[in-house]
């Protein structure tokens, strides 16, 4: 049976034939075809993207994934891969046609191997990031990728989006933590590349083509991940300072003195802290006075002793140089968690302040202060009272440059008016990003959300190369069509 686009919609018997063949491959319990049971897969938690699907298929093995893809290739049916469904750009949600199959990797959760001498671990794509971290911890190793969504997102999704998070500064993005991949190609062939090798210069490094491709070039079914030594001591400080420039000065000082002990350096604006304190029970202002800006710094060491003392003297030196205004190092695990909660709640609380227009951007670290100043000036000109809540992984140049609606007497009514200006606000922020040679998507990807924008900002030759790669690996265009390119 071939369900070609021009013969769409297929006859009912064609669809039921396809579903029956999928059931033969993965077992009848693992194909969901009724609307009610499919619903949880067809929208993401923020309900910004809602789609339809022919059915949801949950394979349990790589061979089953391969058989599903072969069938889809032969019948020209499109596939949308999905892991934990936490993506923020709509890449994991099918379109509204109801013609696509959603392929969920959630059943593929096996730990295939741990090799302590090689410091590697082979896991299947559907294992959650939190479980990957736990498995590493169980053998006294560290898998450092860390995101607020780690309880739900899967390692396959992390690699497909080349996720970032709070440990990039020390360990790199998701792609830096991988030695090999197993990938099912669009026609059902399996690319066996679960290499443990650090050194392998035998031509193109194919794994990097699939990481960050958001399910448009192949289905990642397993990965060989790098493991790191556990940290024997961790110290976490909450620091108050006057400006983003002071934060950059402090970053340079800490990098110079602490070297690779620096694990996290996160920027938090006062307005963000105010949002968290206003909308959460429990958290308190972490420092005695209010400051315009804060950074959350974490140092880690494989030595048990000495880290706290060296961190203290580092912060004292920063204070003497008038780089920071105040600082507190957590004295207990509870206090460390309280510091982190202030950072982690920043994304959630913005929606309690009315409409919020988001930007996940990066600029060179040295440009961050000027970038933020220009964004603030341009926003106030276009929309007086707009509240810029810019925070994030400043040590990676990655700012979540979010804009909350102005305060007003009727926030609910004004929210719609504010959100109607989403594109205009995006244009303001992205123009300044481009001016500073930054990126319009630092870590969340392109998906559907930024697909049109990509064409405007990406180098035309780079776009042509991307299209050539897509054409070579997915000539029928069945892998996550309408995403990225
Ligand atoms: C609260 C919260 C905090 C977040 N923080 C961060 C952060 O700090 N840094 C960051 O980078 N992201 C962050 N994200 C975004 C998201 O968690 C990441 O993009 C994550 O890597 C997605 O994993 P997932 O398993 O949920 O993938 P999904 O959302 O299911 O899919 C994401 C994309 O990958 C594709 N895909 C999924 N699995 C596979 C596979 N096995 N093979 C091929 N393609 C596949 C999908 O088609 C889709 O295009 C956050 C999200 C939330 C909700």
Coordinates of C-alpha atoms and ligand atoms in Angstrom, one line a residue:
X1 CA 0.0 0.0 0.0
X2 CA 1.3 3.5 -0.8
X3 CA -0.3 6.5 0.8
X4 CA 1.1 9.3 -1.4
X5 CA 0.3 12.9 -0.7
X6 CA -1.6 13.3 -3.9
X7 CA -3.9 10.4 -3.0
X8 CA -4.6 11.9 0.4
X9 CA -6.9 11.4 2.3
X10 CA -6.4 7.7 2.1
X11 CA -9.4 5.4 2.2
X12 CA -10.3 4.2 5.6
X13 CA -9.2 0.7 4.6
X14 CA -5.7 2.1 3.7
X15 CA -5.3 3.7 7.1
X16 CA -6.5 0.6 8.9
X17 CA -4.1 -1.5 6.8
X18 CA -1.2 0.8 7.8
X19 CA -2.2 0.6 11.4
X20 CA -2.5 -3.2 11.2
X21 CA 1.0 -3.4 9.7
X22 CA 2.4 -1.1 12.4
X23 CA 0.7 -3.3 15.0
X24 CA 2.4 -6.3 13.5
X25 CA 5.8 -4.6 13.9
X26 CA 5.5 -3.2 17.5
X27 CA 2.6 -5.2 18.9
X28 CA -1.0 -4.1 19.0
X29 CA -0.8 -2.5 22.5
X30 CA 1.9 -0.2 21.2
X31 CA -0.1 1.6 18.5
X32 CA -2.5 4.2 19.7
X33 CA -5.1 5.3 17.2
X34 CA -7.9 6.8 19.2
X35 CA -8.1 10.5 19.7
X36 CA -8.5 10.4 23.5
X37 CA -5.4 8.3 24.1
X38 CA -3.3 10.2 21.5
X39 CA -4.1 13.6 23.1
X40 CA -1.2 13.6 25.6
X41 CA 1.3 13.2 22.7
X42 CA -0.2 15.8 20.5
X43 CA 0.2 18.9 22.5
X44 CA 3.1 20.2 24.6
X45 CA 2.8 21.3 28.2
X46 CA 2.4 25.0 27.3
X47 CA -0.3 24.2 24.7
X48 CA 1.4 26.5 22.2
X49 CA 1.6 23.7 19.6
X50 CA -1.2 21.2 19.1
X51 CA -1.3 18.7 16.3
X52 CA -3.1 15.7 14.9
X53 CA -1.8 12.2 14.0
X54 CA -2.7 9.2 12.1
X55 CA -1.6 7.2 15.1
X56 CA 1.1 7.1 17.8
X57 CA 3.6 4.2 17.5
X58 CA 5.8 3.1 20.5
X59 CA 8.5 0.7 19.3
X60 CA 10.5 -1.2 21.9
X61 CA 13.7 -1.9 20.0
X62 CA 15.9 -0.5 17.3
X63 CA 14.8 -3.2 14.9
X64 CA 11.2 -2.2 15.4
X65 CA 12.1 1.5 14.8
X66 CA 13.8 0.4 11.6
X67 CA 10.8 -1.7 10.5
X68 CA 8.5 1.2 11.2
X69 CA 10.6 3.6 9.1
X70 CA 11.0 1.2 6.3
X71 CA 7.2 0.9 6.1
X72 CA 6.8 4.7 6.3
X73 CA 9.4 5.1 3.6
X74 CA 7.6 2.7 1.3
X75 CA 4.2 4.2 1.9
X76 CA 5.4 7.9 2.0
X77 CA 4.0 8.5 5.4
X78 CA 5.7 11.2 7.5
X79 CA 7.1 10.5 10.9
X80 CA 7.4 12.9 13.9
X81 CA 9.8 11.6 16.5
X82 CA 9.1 12.4 20.2
X83 CA 11.0 11.8 23.4
X84 CA 9.8 13.4 26.6
X85 CA 7.7 16.1 24.8
X86 CA 9.4 19.0 26.7
X87 CA 10.8 20.7 23.6
X88 CA 10.1 24.5 23.5
X89 CA 9.9 25.1 19.7
X90 CA 7.2 22.6 18.6
X91 CA 9.5 20.1 16.9
X92 CA 8.0 17.1 18.6
X93 CA 4.4 17.8 17.7
X94 CA 2.8 16.7 14.4
X95 CA 1.1 19.2 12.1
X96 CA -2.6 19.7 11.9
X97 CA -3.3 17.4 8.9
X98 CA -3.6 14.2 10.8
X99 CA -1.4 12.5 8.1
X100 CA 1.7 12.0 10.2
X101 CA 2.7 9.2 12.5
X102 CA 4.1 10.2 15.9
X103 CA 6.9 7.9 16.8
X104 CA 7.5 7.9 20.6
X105 CA 10.8 6.6 21.9
X106 CA 9.5 6.3 25.4
X107 CA 9.6 2.5 25.6
X108 CA 13.3 2.4 24.7
X109 CA 14.8 2.9 28.1
X110 CA 17.5 0.3 28.4
X111 CA 20.9 0.8 29.9
X112 CA 22.9 -1.4 27.4
X113 CA 26.4 -1.1 28.9
X114 CA 28.7 0.7 31.3
X115 CA 32.4 0.6 30.7
X116 CA 34.2 2.1 33.7
X117 CA 37.7 1.8 32.1
X118 CA 36.6 3.8 29.0
X119 CA 34.3 6.0 31.1
X120 CA 31.4 5.4 28.8
X121 CA 27.8 4.4 29.1
X122 CA 25.5 3.1 26.3
X123 CA 21.8 4.0 26.8
X124 CA 18.7 3.9 24.7
X125 CA 17.1 7.1 23.5
X126 CA 14.0 7.0 25.6
X127 CA 15.8 7.0 29.0
X128 CA 15.1 10.2 30.8
X129 CA 18.0 12.5 31.5
X130 CA 17.4 12.2 35.3
X131 CA 17.7 8.4 34.9
X132 CA 20.9 8.7 32.9
X133 CA 22.3 10.9 35.7
X134 CA 21.2 8.3 38.3
X135 CA 22.7 5.4 36.4
X136 CA 26.0 7.2 36.2
X137 CA 25.8 8.1 39.9
X138 CA 25.3 4.5 40.8
X139 CA 28.7 3.7 39.4
X140 CA 30.3 6.8 41.0
X141 CA 30.5 8.7 37.8
X142 CA 29.0 12.0 36.7
X143 CA 26.9 12.6 33.6
X144 CA 26.9 16.4 33.7
X145 CA 24.1 17.5 31.4
X146 CA 21.5 19.2 33.5
X147 CA 18.2 20.9 32.6
X148 CA 15.2 22.0 34.6
X149 CA 13.2 19.5 32.5
X150 CA 15.5 16.5 33.3
X151 CA 12.8 14.5 35.0
X152 CA 10.8 14.3 31.8
X153 CA 13.1 14.9 28.8
X154 CA 14.9 12.0 27.2
X155 CA 18.5 11.6 26.2
X156 CA 17.4 11.1 22.6
X157 CA 15.5 14.4 22.7
X158 CA 18.5 16.0 24.4
X159 CA 20.8 14.9 21.6
X160 CA 18.3 15.6 18.8
X161 CA 18.1 19.2 20.1
X162 CA 21.8 19.5 21.2
X163 CA 20.5 20.7 24.6
X164 CA 22.4 23.1 26.8
X165 CA 21.5 23.7 30.4
X166 CA 23.4 24.8 33.4
X167 CA 26.6 22.8 33.1
X168 CA 27.6 23.8 29.5
X169 CA 30.3 26.2 30.9
X170 CA 32.3 23.3 32.3
X171 CA 31.3 20.3 30.2
X172 CA 29.9 21.6 26.9
X173 CA 26.5 21.1 25.1
X174 CA 24.9 17.7 24.8
X175 CA 26.9 17.0 21.6
X176 CA 30.1 17.4 23.5
X177 CA 29.1 14.5 25.8
X178 CA 28.7 11.9 23.1
X179 CA 31.2 9.4 21.6
X180 CA 28.9 7.5 19.3
X181 CA 25.3 7.1 18.1
X182 CA 23.0 4.5 16.8
X183 CA 20.6 6.1 14.3
X184 CA 17.8 4.7 12.1
X185 CA 17.7 6.4 8.7
X186 CA 14.7 7.5 6.8
X187 CA 14.6 4.3 4.7
X188 CA 14.9 2.0 7.7
X189 CA 18.7 1.3 7.5
X190 CA 20.5 1.3 10.8
X191 CA 23.6 3.4 11.2
X192 CA 25.7 1.4 13.8
X193 CA 28.1 4.0 15.2
X194 CA 28.1 3.4 19.0
X195 CA 31.8 4.1 19.1
X196 CA 33.6 4.5 22.4
X197 CA 36.6 6.1 20.6
X198 CA 37.9 9.5 21.5
X199 CA 40.1 9.4 18.5
X200 CA 38.7 8.3 15.1
X201 CA 39.6 10.4 12.1
X202 CA 38.2 8.1 9.5
X203 CA 36.4 10.8 7.5
X204 CA 33.3 12.8 8.4
X205 CA 32.1 12.7 12.0
X206 CA 28.6 11.6 11.2
X207 CA 27.2 11.7 14.7
X208 CA 27.3 15.5 14.7
X209 CA 25.0 15.7 11.7
X210 CA 22.2 14.0 13.7
X211 CA 22.8 15.9 17.0
X212 CA 20.8 19.2 16.8
X213 CA 18.9 18.0 13.7
X214 CA 15.6 17.9 15.7
X215 CA 14.5 14.6 14.2
X216 CA 14.8 15.8 10.6
X217 CA 17.7 13.5 9.5
X218 CA 17.3 10.3 11.4
X219 CA 15.9 8.7 14.6
X220 CA 18.5 8.4 17.4
X221 CA 17.9 5.1 19.1
X222 CA 20.9 4.8 21.4
X223 CA 24.0 6.8 22.4
X224 CA 27.4 6.1 23.8
X225 CA 27.9 8.9 26.4
X226 CA 31.0 10.2 28.1
X227 CA 31.2 9.8 31.9
X228 CA 33.2 12.1 34.2
X229 CA 34.6 11.9 37.7
X230 CA 32.1 12.7 40.5
X231 CA 32.7 15.9 42.4
X232 CA 33.8 15.5 46.0
X233 CA 32.9 19.0 47.0
X234 CA 30.5 21.6 45.6
X235 CA 30.1 25.2 46.7
X236 CA 27.3 27.4 45.6
X237 CA 27.2 31.2 46.0
X238 CA 24.5 33.8 45.4
X239 CA 26.1 37.1 44.5
X240 CA 24.6 40.6 44.3
X241 CA 26.1 43.1 41.8
X242 CA 25.3 46.4 40.1
X243 CA 25.3 45.5 36.4
X244 CA 25.7 42.9 33.7
X245 CA 29.2 44.4 33.1
X246 CA 30.1 43.6 36.7
X247 CA 28.8 40.0 36.2
X248 CA 31.2 39.7 33.2
X249 CA 34.1 41.1 35.2
X250 CA 33.3 38.5 37.9
X251 CA 33.1 35.7 35.4
X252 CA 36.6 36.6 34.1
X253 CA 38.0 36.7 37.7
X254 CA 36.5 33.4 38.7
X255 CA 37.6 31.7 35.4
X256 CA 41.2 33.1 36.0
X257 CA 41.3 31.8 39.6
X258 CA 39.1 28.7 39.7
X259 CA 39.8 27.4 36.2
X260 CA 37.9 24.2 35.5
X261 CA 36.4 24.2 39.0
X262 CA 33.8 26.7 37.7
X263 CA 30.7 24.7 36.9
X264 CA 27.9 27.2 36.7
X265 CA 27.5 30.9 36.3
X266 CA 23.9 32.1 35.9
X267 CA 22.7 35.7 35.6
X268 CA 19.5 36.7 37.4
X269 CA 17.9 40.2 37.3
X270 CA 16.3 41.8 40.3
X271 CA 12.9 41.8 38.4
X272 CA 13.2 38.0 38.0
X273 CA 13.9 37.5 41.7
X274 CA 10.9 39.8 42.5
X275 CA 8.7 37.6 40.2
X276 CA 9.9 34.4 42.0
X277 CA 9.4 35.9 45.5
X278 CA 6.0 37.3 44.6
X279 CA 4.7 34.0 43.3
X280 CA 6.2 31.3 45.5
X281 CA 5.8 30.2 49.0
X282 CA 9.0 29.6 50.9
X283 CA 11.8 31.4 49.0
X284 CA 13.3 34.5 50.7
X285 CA 15.5 37.2 49.5
X286 CA 18.9 35.5 49.6
X287 CA 21.0 38.6 50.5
X288 CA 20.4 41.4 53.1
X289 CA 20.0 44.2 50.6
X290 CA 18.4 44.4 47.2
X291 CA 20.7 44.4 44.2
X292 CA 20.0 45.2 40.5
X293 CA 21.6 41.9 39.3
X294 CA 22.6 38.6 40.8
X295 CA 24.7 35.6 39.7
X296 CA 24.5 32.1 40.9
X297 CA 28.0 30.6 40.9
X298 CA 28.8 27.0 41.5
X299 CA 32.4 25.6 41.9
X300 CA 33.1 21.9 42.1
X301 CA 36.2 19.9 42.9
X302 CA 37.3 16.3 43.1
X303 CA 39.1 17.2 46.3
X304 CA 37.1 17.1 49.5
X305 CA 38.9 20.0 51.3
X306 CA 39.8 23.5 50.5
X307 CA 37.2 24.5 47.9
X308 CA 35.1 26.7 50.3
X309 CA 38.2 28.6 51.6
X310 CA 39.4 29.4 48.1
X311 CA 35.9 30.4 47.0
X312 CA 35.6 32.7 50.0
X313 CA 38.9 34.4 49.3
X314 CA 37.9 34.7 45.6
X315 CA 34.7 36.5 46.5
X316 CA 36.5 38.7 49.0
X317 CA 38.9 39.7 46.3
X318 CA 36.0 40.5 44.0
X319 CA 34.5 42.6 46.7
X320 CA 37.7 44.5 47.3
X321 CA 37.9 45.3 43.6
X322 CA 34.3 46.6 43.8
X323 CA 33.1 44.0 41.3
X324 CA 30.5 42.5 43.6
X325 CA 28.3 44.2 46.2
X326 CA 27.4 41.2 48.5
X327 CA 27.6 37.4 48.4
X328 CA 26.5 34.4 50.4
X329 CA 27.9 30.9 50.1
X330 CA 25.4 28.2 50.9
X331 CA 26.2 26.6 54.3
X332 CA 23.9 23.6 53.8
X333 CA 22.3 21.4 51.1
X334 CA 19.0 23.1 52.0
X335 CA 20.4 26.5 51.4
X336 CA 22.1 25.4 48.1
X337 CA 18.7 24.0 46.9
X338 CA 17.0 27.3 47.9
X339 CA 19.5 29.2 45.8
X340 CA 18.9 26.9 42.9
X341 CA 15.1 27.1 43.3
X342 CA 15.4 30.9 42.8
X343 CA 17.1 30.3 39.4
X344 CA 14.9 27.3 38.3
X345 CA 11.6 29.0 39.1
X346 CA 12.4 32.0 36.8
X347 CA 10.8 30.4 33.7
X348 CA 7.6 29.4 35.4
X349 CA 6.8 32.5 37.3
X350 CA 6.8 34.8 34.3
X351 CA 3.5 33.5 33.2
X352 CA 2.0 34.6 36.5
X353 CA 3.1 38.2 35.6
X354 CA 0.8 38.2 32.5
X355 CA 2.0 37.9 28.9
X356 CA 5.6 37.0 28.3
X357 CA 7.4 37.1 25.0
X358 CA 10.4 34.8 24.9
X359 CA 13.8 34.9 23.2
X360 CA 16.5 32.2 23.7
X361 CA 19.5 34.0 22.2
X362 CA 23.2 34.1 22.5
X363 CA 25.8 36.9 21.8
X364 CA 29.5 37.0 22.5
X365 CA 30.0 37.2 26.3
X366 CA 31.8 40.6 25.9
X367 CA 28.8 42.0 24.1
X368 CA 26.2 41.1 26.8
X369 CA 26.2 44.4 28.7
X370 CA 25.8 46.5 25.5
X371 CA 23.3 44.0 24.1
X372 CA 21.0 44.2 27.2
X373 CA 21.2 48.0 27.3
X374 CA 20.2 48.3 23.7
X375 CA 17.3 45.8 24.1
X376 CA 16.0 47.8 27.1
X377 CA 16.2 51.1 25.3
X378 CA 14.6 49.8 22.1
X379 CA 11.8 48.1 24.1
X380 CA 10.9 51.1 26.1
X381 CA 10.8 53.2 23.0
X382 CA 8.4 50.7 21.3
X383 CA 6.4 49.7 24.3
X384 CA 6.9 52.0 27.4
X385 CA 6.7 50.0 30.6
X386 CA 7.6 46.6 29.1
X387 CA 9.4 44.6 31.7
X388 CA 12.6 43.0 30.5
X389 CA 13.5 39.8 32.5
X390 CA 16.8 38.7 31.0
X391 CA 18.4 35.8 32.7
X392 CA 20.4 32.6 32.0
X393 CA 23.6 31.0 31.2
X394 CA 25.7 34.1 30.9
X395 CA 28.9 32.1 31.1
X396 CA 27.9 30.7 27.7
X397 CA 26.7 34.0 26.3
X398 CA 23.2 32.6 26.4
X399 CA 20.5 34.9 27.6
X400 CA 16.8 34.1 27.9
X401 CA 15.8 37.6 27.0
X402 CA 12.1 37.5 28.0
X403 CA 9.8 40.5 28.0
X404 CA 6.8 40.7 30.4
X405 CA 3.8 42.9 29.6
X406 CA 3.7 46.4 31.2
X407 CA 1.9 46.6 34.5
X408 CA -1.6 48.1 34.0
X409 CA -5.0 48.3 35.7
X410 CA -6.4 45.5 33.6
X411 CA -3.7 43.0 33.0
X412 CA -6.0 40.3 31.5
X413 CA -7.3 42.6 28.8
X414 CA -3.9 44.1 28.1
X415 CA -2.3 40.7 27.9
X416 CA -3.9 39.9 24.6
X417 CA -2.9 43.3 23.2
X418 CA 0.6 42.7 24.4
X419 CA 0.9 39.2 23.0
X420 CA -0.5 40.5 19.6
X421 CA 2.8 42.3 19.3
X422 CA 4.9 39.1 19.7
X423 CA 6.4 39.4 16.2
X424 CA 7.2 43.1 16.6
X425 CA 9.0 42.4 19.9
X426 CA 10.9 39.4 18.4
X427 CA 12.0 41.6 15.6
X428 CA 13.3 44.3 18.0
X429 CA 15.3 41.8 20.0
X430 CA 16.6 39.7 17.1
X431 CA 17.8 42.7 15.2
X432 CA 20.1 43.6 18.1
X433 CA 21.2 39.9 18.4
X434 CA 22.2 40.0 14.7
X435 CA 24.0 43.3 15.2
X436 CA 26.2 41.6 17.8
X437 CA 26.8 38.5 15.6
X438 CA 24.7 36.4 18.0
X439 CA 22.3 33.5 17.5
X440 CA 18.5 33.6 17.5
X441 CA 18.3 30.2 19.0
X442 CA 21.0 29.4 21.5
X443 CA 19.8 26.1 22.9
X444 CA 16.1 25.4 22.2
X445 CA 16.4 24.8 18.5
X446 CA 14.4 25.9 15.5
X447 CA 11.4 23.5 15.3
X448 CA 8.3 25.2 13.9
X449 CA 8.7 28.3 16.0
X450 CA 11.8 29.8 14.4
X451 CA 11.6 28.1 11.0
X452 CA 10.7 31.3 9.1
X453 CA 13.2 33.3 11.0
X454 CA 16.0 30.9 10.2
X455 CA 15.7 31.7 6.5
X456 CA 16.1 35.3 7.2
X457 CA 19.2 35.1 9.4
X458 CA 21.2 32.1 8.3
X459 CA 24.0 32.4 5.8
X460 CA 22.5 31.4 2.4
X461 CA 25.4 29.0 1.7
X462 CA 24.9 27.3 5.1
X463 CA 21.2 26.9 4.3
X464 CA 22.0 25.4 1.0
X465 CA 24.4 22.9 2.6
X466 CA 21.7 22.0 5.2
X467 CA 19.2 21.4 2.4
X468 CA 21.7 19.2 0.6
X469 CA 22.2 17.1 3.7
X470 CA 18.5 16.8 4.2
X471 CA 18.0 15.8 0.6
X472 CA 20.7 13.2 0.8
X473 CA 19.5 11.6 4.1
X474 CA 15.8 12.0 3.6
X475 CA 15.0 12.2 -0.1
X476 CA 11.3 11.5 0.4
X477 CA 11.0 14.2 3.1
X478 CA 9.3 11.9 5.6
X479 CA 11.3 12.8 8.7
X480 CA 9.7 15.6 10.7
X481 CA 8.7 17.7 7.7
X482 CA 8.0 21.3 8.3
X483 CA 10.6 21.5 11.1
X484 CA 13.9 23.4 11.0
X485 CA 14.1 23.8 7.1
Ligands
LIG1 C1 11.2 23.5 32.2 C2 12.0 23.4 31.0 C3 13.4 23.7 31.1 C4 14.2 23.6 29.9 N1 15.5 23.9 30.0 C5 16.3 23.8 29.0 C6 17.6 24.1 29.0 O1 18.1 24.6 30.0 N2 18.4 23.9 27.9 C7 17.9 23.4 26.8 O2 18.6 23.2 25.8 N3 16.6 23.0 26.7 C8 15.8 23.2 27.7 N4 14.4 22.9 27.7 C9 13.9 22.3 26.4 C10 13.8 20.8 26.3 O3 13.7 20.2 27.6 C11 15.0 20.2 25.6 O4 14.9 20.6 24.3 C12 15.1 18.7 25.6 O5 16.4 18.4 25.1 C13 14.1 18.0 24.8 O6 14.0 16.6 25.1 P1 12.7 15.7 24.9 O7 13.0 14.3 25.2 O8 11.6 16.3 25.7 O9 12.4 15.9 23.4 P2 11.1 16.2 22.6 O10 10.5 17.5 23.2 O11 10.2 15.1 22.6 O12 11.6 16.5 21.2 C14 12.5 17.6 20.9 C15 12.9 17.5 19.4 O13 13.8 16.3 19.2 C16 13.2 15.4 18.3 N5 13.5 14.1 18.9 C17 13.1 13.6 20.1 N6 13.6 12.4 20.3 C18 14.3 12.1 19.2 C19 15.0 10.9 18.8 N7 15.2 9.9 19.6 N8 15.6 10.9 17.6 C20 15.5 12.0 16.8 N9 14.8 13.1 17.1 C21 14.2 13.1 18.3 C22 11.7 15.8 18.2 O14 11.2 15.4 16.9 C23 11.8 17.3 18.4 O15 12.2 17.9 17.2 C24 13.6 23.0 28.8 C25 12.3 22.7 28.7 C26 11.5 22.8 29.8 C27 10.0 22.4 29.7

